Amino acid sequence: MPADFNWAIGGEAGDGIDSTGKIFAQALSRAGRHVFTSKDFASRIRGGYTAYKVRTAVDPVQSVVDRLDVLIALTPRTIEENLDELHEGSVIIYDGERTTMEDVEIPEGMIGLEVPLKRLAEEAGGAIMRNVVALGAACEVAEFPIENLDSALEKRFGSKGQQLVDNNKEAARKGQDYVGDEYDHDFDYDLETTDEDYVLLNGDEAIGMGAIAAGCKFYAGYPITPATDVMEYLTGRIQNFGGHVVQAEDELSAINLALGAARAGARSMTATSGPGIDLMTETFGLVATSETPLVICDVMRSGPSTGMPTKQEQGDLDMLLYGGHGEIPRFVLAPTTISECFWKTVEAFNLAEKYQTPVYLTADLSLAVTEQTFSPEEFDMDEVEIDRGKVVDDDTISEWQNEKGQFQPHALTDDGVSPRAFPGTGEGAHMSTGLEHDELGRRTEDTEMRIEQVDKRNRKVETARNEEDWSPREFGDPDSDNLVISWGSNEGAMVEAIDLLEEDGVDVRFLSIPYMFPRFDLNEAFENADEVVVVECNATGQFADVVEHDTLTRVKRVNKYNGVRFKADELAEDIKQTLEA
Amino acid sequence: MSSEIRFTDFKSDKQPTWCPGCGDFGTMNGMMKALANTGNDPDNTFVVAGIGCSGKIGTYMHSYALHGVHGRALPVGAGVKLANPDLEVMVAGGDGDGYSIGAGHFVHAVRRNVDMTYVVMDNRIYGLTKGQASPTSREDFETSTTPDGPQQPPVNPMALALASGATFIAQSFSTDAQRHAEIVQKAIEHDGFGFVNVFSPCVTFNDVDTYDYFRDSLVDLAEEGHDPTDYDAAKDAILDADKEFQGVVWQNEESVPYGEKHGVTENMSDVDEGAPEGAMDLVREFY
Ligand SMILES: Cc1ncc(C[n+]2csc(CCOP(=O)(O)OP(=O)(O)O)c2C)c(N)n1
Ligand code: SF4
Ligand SMILES: [Mg+2]
């Protein structure tokens, strides 16, 4: 029996798949088991199909695998879609009384459990609870104590009254009892529980929580998958911390609202996906030349244009590194795990304010919509440090005034960073502009001042390059001749792939890169490697190009761009073949 | 402090490069007077300027200011005001900036009703780019890019504002210094989004919407006994295509600004030294 258990529920959009899946994931988490969920997989047939997968184990899990042990199939197609992942002995729970499921064929070697989901739900109080009946059935199959499911149902429905909670618990028990009574079968699963306390959250939520932790008080955004969750998370929470969320009329407005708030001294952010970054690029250069601290989050989805809006891709890197006319200094951070989404958000605010430079924070869809369990200590708020940079007040402002008593918001300094006076500071009135300007912030076309201001803005990035820590995260065998590099959400699959490769006798050193710009110097790592493989979810190898540029060395590439994230077992195979090629 | 503030305190030491006689001079002077009369000073005032000849105003005035991207001044102003409600926020830009590239933001800024003032320096032309038709240009106004005139009706900005649920709509004429300053002052004093369309003639590129034209055609609503709280009267005045007027045409006295409605009243520039108190509760929510 494998240590991990893989479960899924699938059906059509509107079948309540996501919320049912989330309840099961929550139940496992509350039982002290680690959980990793996924929704970002492509349909092999056509649109309309949706599923929610849960991988769980007592030890941490951080990737999906190509295996499914128990499947709740609400439609015949759910079975077809998952044929590759189902295996001998896999259990398929379905409602044989549902007209579409009557003639369903259970593939050879698999165990079909016919459970009258709708009928049992009606007996418990309403057909709407049929998915919960299925969850109860799954508990029985997996020998998972149903009290944990009760706990998750309480969390989900508690605010809607005890009656609803009780009905749902009853529905779950009907499913459990039905399987227990009708099927005399040992399914060979035994989902142990532990006393550990875990929290279960996705990357968007981690970014939102990181923003509040960092003192962000202003958020403006325009809804777009898969970034909307950031906005929805902040709405309803940020005001408890003195902040506010504005739903803008479009992304042009969103970034300008956020910019205005930042000019007024707030820690401010906006989040969007690729199509929104296209619009925000208009204002990005202004943010940089007016030296305004701003965090702009890009939750990447598959492009170009409207692409595949709910599918995985890491296709925006070039745009984030180079987008916008003229030469625009910036920072680009790309967290590699869900907990890192939290910490990199905090860091993004500090970098933005310390260097008065815009920060792109990019998570890919897989990080954003995937839920994962963590120990709550991984989000220890006492560890959060705030650095607001060179802010002057009524008492210190005189140090930065010229002989006429005028404040100089773009003063030329050794480190490139100028003083910042929040509006309202006495004697601090000044302007800033997207036009090239002098130290006072006034338009100039003076050739020398132009050079000095360009150099000053770029110098901030150089200062940051020297003063901040841009190290990658390192895994695997540090002495291996095989170097694997990736960015973003691929880390989880790659970390698990390392173990699988080891079983196959292949050792690798793995560097997971969270900083896209400025970047860690990879030259030394390259000198110690015979083979270098760069792994990413795009077709052209945008990061591989950058790495080749930095090291003047050709690399091998593993690219995936069908809209689905890497799976650990698949990635291990890809790496092996690429190294052998 | 406010009693010592004079309108010249809002003037920067940068000499305007507007063409001699440009309407923007008078528009700016009136804005400075209105700011001083309402007890503001440069250190608590934030001016957001659009792009255009008009947008240069951010440089010529002395206050906290941002001169941003063409057409996007309004959202910047709303962001400033919501992040620090203690500031007096004034957005100024041209007719192209506000009614063409920024028209979408205009509609939504009006709806949002953030407590700030929006002054459009309407010269019915693109001045900075040297004389192309603007959205308020006349249908037969010949320019380098519209040799036969735009052949489209000009946009009626006040009607657009009214239809978007405006709470304050006014119009003024830059050269009628006293009335213009008075009207802008009323817009500042209004609790909500105070919108003033200011006829600010371009003496270089517009030879039809001239000082003489406005002097001859303009009527003053105040002299006509117009009641700005009468919605129907406001609607009639605004939709009367043959009427050029100055004055406050519409004011909703029940206006509740966005910040008040949403409880956004604190200066957001204050940030704790670590994570805010109670942040650990956010983590516990995910149990
Ligand atoms: C995105 C973009 N497109 C075009 C321009 C060029 N441009 C600058 S000002 C302007 C129009 C100005 O007209 P208006 O807003 O009426 O201001 P005025 O100069 O008349 O005061 C244009 C088209 C620009 N700066 N940015
Ligand atoms: S071109 Fe027209 S709008 Fe521009 S400064 Fe000259 S007169 Fe004023
Ligand atoms: Mg104009």
XYZ file of C-alpha atoms in Angstrom, chain A:
581
model
C 0.000 0.000 0.000
C 1.546 3.324 -1.019
C 2.074 5.946 1.678
C 0.027 8.511 -0.182
C -3.627 8.367 -1.094
C -5.035 9.998 -4.202
C -8.648 10.941 -4.415
C -10.736 12.974 -6.834
C -14.251 14.091 -7.513
C -15.224 14.956 -11.068
C -18.282 16.121 -12.944
C -19.598 19.068 -14.845
C -19.228 22.733 -14.024
C -22.083 23.496 -11.641
C -21.898 20.122 -9.898
C -20.337 21.695 -6.792
C -17.050 19.933 -7.466
C -14.756 22.580 -5.988
C -16.628 23.028 -2.749
C -16.987 19.262 -2.209
C -13.317 18.710 -2.902
C -12.390 21.492 -0.537
C -14.472 19.937 2.255
C -12.665 16.621 1.870
C -9.275 18.345 1.794
C -10.215 20.276 4.922
C -11.305 17.075 6.681
C -7.932 15.473 5.943
C -6.061 18.561 7.088
C -8.064 18.698 10.313
C -7.191 15.058 10.858
C -3.526 16.028 10.908
C -2.716 14.718 7.456
C -0.823 16.588 4.792
C -2.823 17.538 1.735
C -2.057 18.816 -1.731
C -4.948 19.669 -4.032
C -5.137 20.451 -7.717
C -7.664 21.740 -10.175
C -5.408 22.735 -13.005
C -5.578 19.870 -15.400
C -6.703 19.837 -18.975
C -9.642 17.955 -20.335
C -8.702 15.371 -22.928
C -12.077 15.639 -24.589
C -13.713 19.074 -24.411
C -14.584 21.838 -22.001
C -17.190 21.659 -19.251
C -15.475 18.868 -17.339
C -14.132 19.774 -13.963
C -12.481 17.864 -11.161
C -10.777 18.427 -7.866
C -7.958 16.148 -6.828
C -6.556 15.566 -3.401
C -3.302 13.876 -2.604
C -2.762 13.140 1.049
C -0.147 11.510 3.253
C 1.136 11.698 6.811
C 4.373 13.170 5.455
C 4.392 16.443 3.507
C 3.167 16.255 -0.079
C 3.921 18.971 -2.566
C 3.028 17.655 -5.960
C 0.430 15.757 -7.911
C 1.108 12.283 -9.261
C -0.331 10.244 -12.103
C -2.341 7.943 -9.858
C -5.873 7.875 -8.559
C -7.044 5.510 -5.818
C -10.595 6.630 -5.229
C -12.685 8.544 -7.741
C -16.141 9.982 -7.198
C -17.567 10.106 -10.705
C -20.668 12.240 -11.146
C -20.592 11.730 -14.912
C -19.482 8.867 -17.172
C -16.977 11.217 -18.682
C -15.214 11.608 -15.351
C -14.137 7.990 -15.659
C -13.019 8.399 -19.255
C -11.001 11.500 -18.397
C -9.095 9.668 -15.681
C -8.413 6.323 -17.355
C -4.669 6.910 -17.377
C -4.534 7.550 -13.677
C -6.870 4.844 -12.478
C -5.204 1.536 -11.752
C -6.076 -2.003 -10.808
C -8.004 -1.858 -7.550
C -8.983 1.802 -7.883
C -12.415 2.452 -6.435
C -15.003 4.370 -8.442
C -17.971 5.683 -6.480
C -21.001 6.582 -8.605
C -24.751 6.896 -8.452
C -26.144 4.029 -10.517
C -29.651 5.441 -10.185
C -28.674 8.613 -12.031
C -29.966 8.199 -15.586
C -26.669 9.164 -17.185
C -24.782 6.690 -15.002
C -27.071 3.696 -15.420
C -25.078 1.964 -18.120
C -21.677 3.115 -17.014
C -18.947 0.550 -17.443
C -16.359 0.111 -14.763
C -13.027 -0.662 -16.398
C -11.603 -4.107 -15.875
C -9.840 -4.615 -12.571
C -11.384 -1.598 -10.877
C -13.985 -1.641 -8.178
C -17.256 0.127 -8.915
C -19.262 1.145 -5.885
C -22.795 1.943 -6.816
C -24.170 4.278 -4.153
C -27.602 5.927 -4.599
C -26.200 9.354 -3.809
C -29.300 11.343 -4.667
C -31.767 9.052 -2.942
C -29.736 8.913 0.262
C -29.269 12.681 0.197
C -33.006 13.157 -0.117
C -33.504 10.928 2.884
C -31.108 13.128 4.839
C -32.929 16.309 3.869
C -32.190 17.288 0.281
C -30.751 16.103 -3.031
C -28.267 18.967 -2.935
C -26.226 16.968 -0.422
C -25.518 14.080 -2.791
C -21.813 14.975 -3.010
C -21.602 14.809 0.777
C -23.125 11.332 0.681
C -20.277 10.457 -1.682
C -17.770 11.899 0.790
C -19.194 9.666 3.509
C -18.829 6.696 1.174
C -15.234 7.687 0.486
C -14.534 7.836 4.233
C -15.688 4.254 4.558
C -13.585 3.085 1.643
C -10.489 4.839 2.959
C -11.117 3.907 6.604
C -10.995 7.558 7.455
C -12.758 8.506 10.709
C -15.898 10.368 9.730
C -15.650 12.784 12.680
C -13.015 14.629 10.691
C -15.498 15.115 7.901
C -17.993 16.391 10.496
C -15.451 18.965 11.567
C -14.977 20.158 7.975
C -18.749 20.287 7.442
C -19.081 22.443 10.539
C -16.478 24.836 9.192
C -18.156 24.975 5.806
C -21.806 25.265 6.885
C -21.586 26.465 10.498
C -22.499 30.033 9.636
C -25.681 28.831 7.937
C -27.181 27.171 10.988
C -26.928 23.945 12.965
C -29.756 22.278 11.053
C -27.834 22.398 7.799
C -24.714 21.067 9.512
C -26.679 18.202 11.032
C -28.325 17.336 7.735
C -24.956 17.176 6.049
C -23.504 14.974 8.779
C -26.501 12.704 8.382
C -25.987 12.596 4.613
C -22.343 11.631 5.084
C -23.315 8.836 7.447
C -25.830 7.480 4.982
C -23.068 7.194 2.413
C -20.730 5.608 4.912
C -23.314 3.085 6.144
C -24.428 2.203 2.655
C -20.935 1.170 1.628
C -20.406 -0.605 4.943
C -23.638 -2.552 4.598
C -23.690 -3.300 0.902
C -20.071 -4.017 0.171
C -18.265 -6.630 2.119
C -14.824 -5.655 0.943
C -11.525 -4.641 2.453
C -10.322 -1.761 0.320
C -6.841 -1.809 1.715
C -6.709 1.864 2.629
C -6.250 3.138 6.113
C -5.999 6.922 6.384
C -4.290 7.415 9.718
C -4.856 10.601 11.623
C -2.265 12.498 13.681
C -2.358 15.164 16.380
C -0.673 17.731 14.185
C -2.397 21.036 13.512
C -2.207 22.166 9.941
C -3.523 25.089 7.990
C -4.750 24.610 4.441
C -4.468 27.463 1.988
C -3.710 28.343 -1.624
C -1.167 30.709 -3.121
C -3.582 33.556 -3.752
C -4.646 33.447 -0.127
C -1.016 33.353 0.972
C -0.316 36.452 -1.121
C -3.314 38.266 0.354
C -2.327 37.297 3.879
C 1.257 38.347 3.176
C 0.028 41.735 2.023
C -1.866 42.346 5.252
C 1.077 41.086 7.301
C 3.308 43.539 5.444
C 1.032 46.449 6.332
C -0.546 46.801 2.903
C -3.614 48.970 3.354
C -4.682 49.705 -0.176
C -5.575 47.276 -2.905
C -7.157 48.085 -6.238
C -7.943 45.440 -8.800
C -10.139 44.279 -11.633
C -11.397 40.703 -11.444
C -9.515 38.139 -13.505
C -8.865 34.422 -13.134
C -6.689 33.263 -11.430
C -5.887 36.446 -9.476
C -9.379 37.274 -8.240
C -8.863 35.183 -5.114
C -6.291 37.707 -3.894
C -8.870 40.471 -4.118
C -11.614 38.342 -2.601
C -9.339 37.367 0.244
C -8.481 40.969 1.043
C -12.073 42.147 0.748
C -13.652 41.605 4.129
C -10.316 41.307 5.910
C -8.117 44.268 5.051
C -10.528 46.764 6.610
C -10.001 45.092 9.973
C -6.432 46.317 9.640
C -7.243 49.862 8.516
C -7.189 49.140 4.811
C -9.512 49.142 1.839
C -10.090 47.319 -1.454
C -11.341 49.165 -4.526
C -12.793 47.318 -7.490
C -11.600 49.415 -10.385
C -13.244 49.840 -13.792
C -10.258 48.219 -15.514
C -6.588 47.474 -14.930
C -5.507 50.863 -16.271
C -7.435 52.351 -13.405
C -6.422 49.696 -10.879
C -2.718 50.389 -11.186
C -3.283 54.151 -11.130
C -5.460 53.920 -8.030
C -2.765 51.841 -6.374
C -0.121 54.299 -7.542
C -2.073 57.208 -6.072
C -2.360 55.455 -2.727
C 1.361 54.724 -2.755
C 2.114 58.385 -3.495
C 0.019 59.226 -0.450
C 2.249 56.940 1.622
C 0.226 53.739 1.853
C 1.684 50.314 1.251
C -0.290 49.565 -1.851
C -0.736 46.764 -4.328
C -2.682 45.439 -7.268
C -2.941 41.911 -8.629
C -3.960 40.657 -12.029
C -3.112 38.091 -14.673
C -1.376 38.449 -18.040
C -4.127 40.367 -19.870
C -4.193 42.854 -17.017
C -0.408 43.196 -17.003
C -0.713 44.194 -20.657
C -2.834 47.168 -19.597
C -0.821 47.969 -16.502
C 2.350 48.105 -18.542
C 1.171 51.546 -19.681
C 1.680 52.918 -16.184
C 4.581 50.709 -15.115
C 7.212 53.117 -16.425
C 5.582 55.992 -14.556
C 5.755 54.021 -11.318
C 9.466 53.523 -11.861
C 10.382 57.057 -12.979
C 8.299 58.717 -10.294
C 10.093 56.307 -7.921
C 6.890 55.095 -6.341
C 6.939 51.902 -4.259
C 4.317 49.585 -5.682
C 3.736 45.835 -5.644
C 2.140 44.482 -8.810
C 1.197 40.846 -8.700
C 0.852 38.763 -11.858
C -0.832 35.427 -11.329
C 0.107 33.839 -14.631
C -2.295 31.835 -16.713
C -1.998 30.352 -20.142
C -1.784 32.874 -22.989
C -1.414 34.590 -25.390
C -4.577 36.664 -25.585
C -7.352 34.940 -23.658
C -5.464 31.656 -24.084
C -6.629 29.033 -21.626
C -7.707 31.169 -18.685
C -7.900 28.383 -16.110
C -4.767 26.565 -17.145
C -1.185 26.595 -15.978
C 1.618 28.430 -17.767
C 4.756 30.381 -16.978
C 4.570 32.478 -20.099
C 4.789 36.038 -18.793
C 8.414 36.092 -17.723
C 9.685 38.044 -20.736
C 6.973 40.640 -20.262
C 7.719 41.027 -16.570
C 11.455 41.355 -17.207
C 11.293 43.619 -20.249
C 7.741 44.958 -20.660
C 7.205 48.674 -21.210
C 8.781 51.253 -23.486
C 12.123 52.654 -22.499
C 14.359 51.048 -19.920
C 12.577 50.474 -16.652
C 14.329 49.404 -13.457
C 12.311 46.855 -11.500
C 12.405 43.830 -9.249
C 10.787 40.562 -10.300
C 10.068 37.970 -7.611
C 8.585 34.554 -8.289
C 7.742 32.530 -5.187
C 8.212 28.798 -5.600
C 5.828 27.427 -2.968
C 2.577 28.487 -1.348
C 4.241 29.469 1.927
C 6.823 31.396 -0.082
C 3.942 33.287 -1.698
C 3.411 34.731 1.766
C 7.037 35.557 2.497
C 7.870 36.908 -0.936
C 4.879 39.233 -0.704
C 6.245 40.644 2.544
C 9.657 40.962 0.910
C 8.146 42.624 -2.153
C 6.746 45.441 -0.031
C 10.068 45.972 1.697
C 12.000 46.023 -1.576
C 9.465 48.386 -3.130
C 9.766 50.890 -0.300
C 13.482 50.549 0.404
C 14.326 51.145 -3.229
C 11.260 53.142 -4.311
C 10.975 50.865 -7.303
C 8.067 48.790 -8.631
C 8.107 45.104 -7.797
C 6.513 42.458 -9.943
C 5.494 39.506 -7.830
C 4.526 36.587 -9.995
C 2.896 33.323 -9.044
C 1.785 30.824 -11.638
C -1.743 29.446 -11.701
C -0.703 26.172 -10.119
C 0.560 27.956 -7.029
C -2.403 30.290 -6.930
C -5.242 27.767 -6.984
C -3.579 24.809 -5.295
C -4.231 24.242 -1.625
C -1.558 22.771 0.543
C -1.181 22.045 4.251
C 1.447 23.749 6.345
C 2.334 23.945 9.950
C 1.024 27.328 11.149
C 4.538 28.170 12.320
C 5.475 28.583 8.680
C 3.486 31.806 8.823
C 4.919 33.122 12.063
C 3.823 36.737 12.108
C 6.519 37.618 14.635
C 9.059 36.985 11.910
C 7.599 39.664 9.669
C 9.891 42.658 9.396
C 8.891 45.971 7.901
C 11.418 48.309 6.292
C 9.959 51.516 4.930
C 13.214 52.894 3.582
C 14.243 56.534 3.548
C 11.118 58.276 4.784
C 11.588 61.814 6.083
C 9.303 63.654 8.476
C 8.768 67.252 9.601
C 11.973 67.120 11.643
C 14.324 65.516 9.149
C 13.076 66.995 5.933
C 15.428 69.977 6.075
C 18.378 67.666 5.401
C 16.981 67.119 1.942
C 16.072 70.643 0.956
C 18.078 72.738 -1.466
C 19.310 76.215 -0.688
C 15.880 77.593 -1.572
C 14.227 75.312 0.982
C 12.706 73.059 -1.669
C 12.411 69.343 -0.985
C 14.261 67.104 -3.443
C 12.388 63.836 -3.967
C 14.820 62.692 -6.639
C 18.033 63.809 -4.935
C 21.123 62.180 -6.398
C 22.643 59.868 -3.809
C 25.411 57.273 -3.669
C 23.041 54.359 -3.288
C 20.565 55.841 -5.739
C 17.804 56.039 -3.149
C 16.278 59.474 -2.533
C 14.298 60.634 0.488
C 10.543 60.142 0.487
C 8.126 62.634 2.046
C 4.533 61.576 2.450
C 2.032 64.276 1.476
C 1.144 66.234 4.571
C 4.782 66.475 5.669
C 5.538 70.133 6.409
C 7.713 71.920 3.833
C 7.695 68.791 1.712
C 5.415 69.798 -1.156
C 6.913 68.520 -4.390
C 5.898 67.088 -7.680
C 6.849 63.910 -9.416
C 6.350 62.991 -13.016
C 6.770 60.481 -15.765
C 8.762 63.070 -17.654
C 12.490 63.022 -17.138
C 13.087 65.359 -14.254
C 15.655 67.011 -12.043
C 16.172 66.468 -8.326
C 13.094 68.589 -7.580
C 10.955 66.392 -9.800
C 10.598 68.985 -12.506
C 10.793 68.260 -16.164
C 14.203 68.565 -17.701
C 15.883 67.680 -20.960
C 19.293 68.676 -19.677
C 21.636 66.055 -21.094
C 23.682 65.673 -17.922
C 20.726 65.521 -15.556
C 19.142 62.920 -17.831
C 22.155 60.679 -17.468
C 22.364 61.296 -13.736
C 18.719 60.396 -13.143
C 18.847 57.274 -15.330
C 22.030 56.145 -13.555
C 20.552 56.903 -10.165
C 17.467 54.790 -10.813
C 19.564 51.906 -12.107
C 21.967 52.350 -9.189
C 19.138 51.458 -6.805
C 18.935 48.035 -8.392
C 22.716 47.649 -8.147
C 22.578 48.637 -4.478
C 19.875 46.060 -3.918
C 21.874 43.452 -5.830
C 24.727 43.927 -3.379
C 22.769 44.380 -0.187
C 19.945 41.877 -0.436
C 20.001 38.105 -0.490
C 19.085 36.708 -3.907
C 20.006 33.099 -3.181
C 18.140 30.236 -4.791
C 16.626 27.400 -2.800
C 18.752 24.306 -3.051
C 17.789 20.613 -2.990
C 19.263 17.259 -3.934
C 22.924 16.301 -4.054
C 25.139 19.417 -3.855
C 28.011 17.518 -5.489
C 26.082 16.118 -8.404
C 27.270 16.741 -11.955
C 23.651 17.109 -13.036
C 22.242 20.555 -12.345
C 18.492 21.122 -12.630
C 17.116 24.659 -12.470
C 13.510 25.755 -12.324
C 11.340 28.634 -11.159
C 7.840 29.066 -9.774
C 5.589 26.184 -8.847
C 7.762 23.494 -10.444
C 9.726 23.250 -7.216
C 7.257 20.892 -5.521
C 7.186 18.373 -8.355
C 10.941 18.600 -8.787
C 11.670 18.016 -5.102
C 9.627 14.829 -5.242
C 11.184 13.919 -8.583
C 14.624 13.991 -6.929
C 13.637 11.013 -4.764
C 12.227 9.130 -7.732
C 15.376 9.822 -9.748
C 17.495 8.614 -6.874
C 15.586 5.343 -6.853
C 16.536 5.114 -10.526
C 20.172 5.779 -9.722
C 20.223 9.345 -11.036
C 21.508 12.063 -8.732
C 20.842 15.756 -9.331
C 21.505 19.103 -7.734
C 18.389 21.239 -7.918
C 18.289 25.039 -7.699
C 14.835 26.562 -7.414
C 15.070 30.229 -8.345
C 12.691 32.703 -6.668
C 14.337 35.904 -7.939
C 13.966 36.610 -11.633
C 15.559 40.033 -11.365
C 18.048 40.749 -9.995
C 19.298 37.211 -10.371
C 21.665 35.011 -8.466
C 24.967 34.469 -10.264
C 24.812 30.888 -11.562
C 28.287 30.794 -13.072
C 29.886 28.895 -10.227
C 27.110 26.319 -10.187
C 27.575 25.898 -13.937
C 31.306 25.346 -13.559
C 30.617 22.460 -11.227
C 28.059 20.821 -13.506
C 28.395 18.664 -16.605
C 24.769 18.876 -17.584
C 22.290 21.673 -16.934
C 18.547 21.254 -17.427
C 16.112 24.158 -17.083
C 12.532 23.154 -16.318
C 9.601 25.499 -16.969
C 5.961 25.618 -18.051
C 6.231 27.428 -21.372
C 7.059 26.535 -24.949
C 10.044 28.734 -25.716
C 12.106 28.473 -22.553
C 12.022 32.087 -21.429
C 13.977 31.436 -18.265
C 16.368 29.079 -20.006
C 17.170 31.951 -22.408
C 17.914 34.235 -19.488
C 20.110 31.625 -17.832
C 22.038 31.088 -21.061
C 22.519 34.827 -21.309
C 23.806 35.062 -17.749
C 26.215 32.148 -18.041
C 27.067 32.224 -21.747
C 26.423 28.495 -21.730
C 23.837 26.398 -23.544
C 21.431 24.437 -21.379
C 19.053 21.549 -21.950
C 15.383 22.302 -21.606
C 12.289 20.597 -20.286
C 9.193 22.524 -21.303
C 5.552 21.818 -20.699
C 2.804 23.957 -22.153
C -0.329 21.849 -22.472
C -1.916 23.761 -19.616
C -1.125 21.205 -16.934
C 1.528 21.515 -14.252
C 4.382 19.048 -13.974
C 3.701 15.897 -12.024
C 6.513 14.433 -9.959
C 6.684 11.044 -11.689
C 6.382 12.532 -15.151
C 9.041 15.140 -14.426
C 11.463 12.543 -13.096
C 11.091 10.659 -16.377
C 11.543 13.820 -18.440
C 14.698 14.767 -16.558
C 16.141 11.313 -16.935
C 15.544 11.269 -20.661
C 16.863 14.786 -21.102
C 20.041 13.991 -19.200
C 20.534 10.874 -21.323
C 19.861 12.662 -24.610
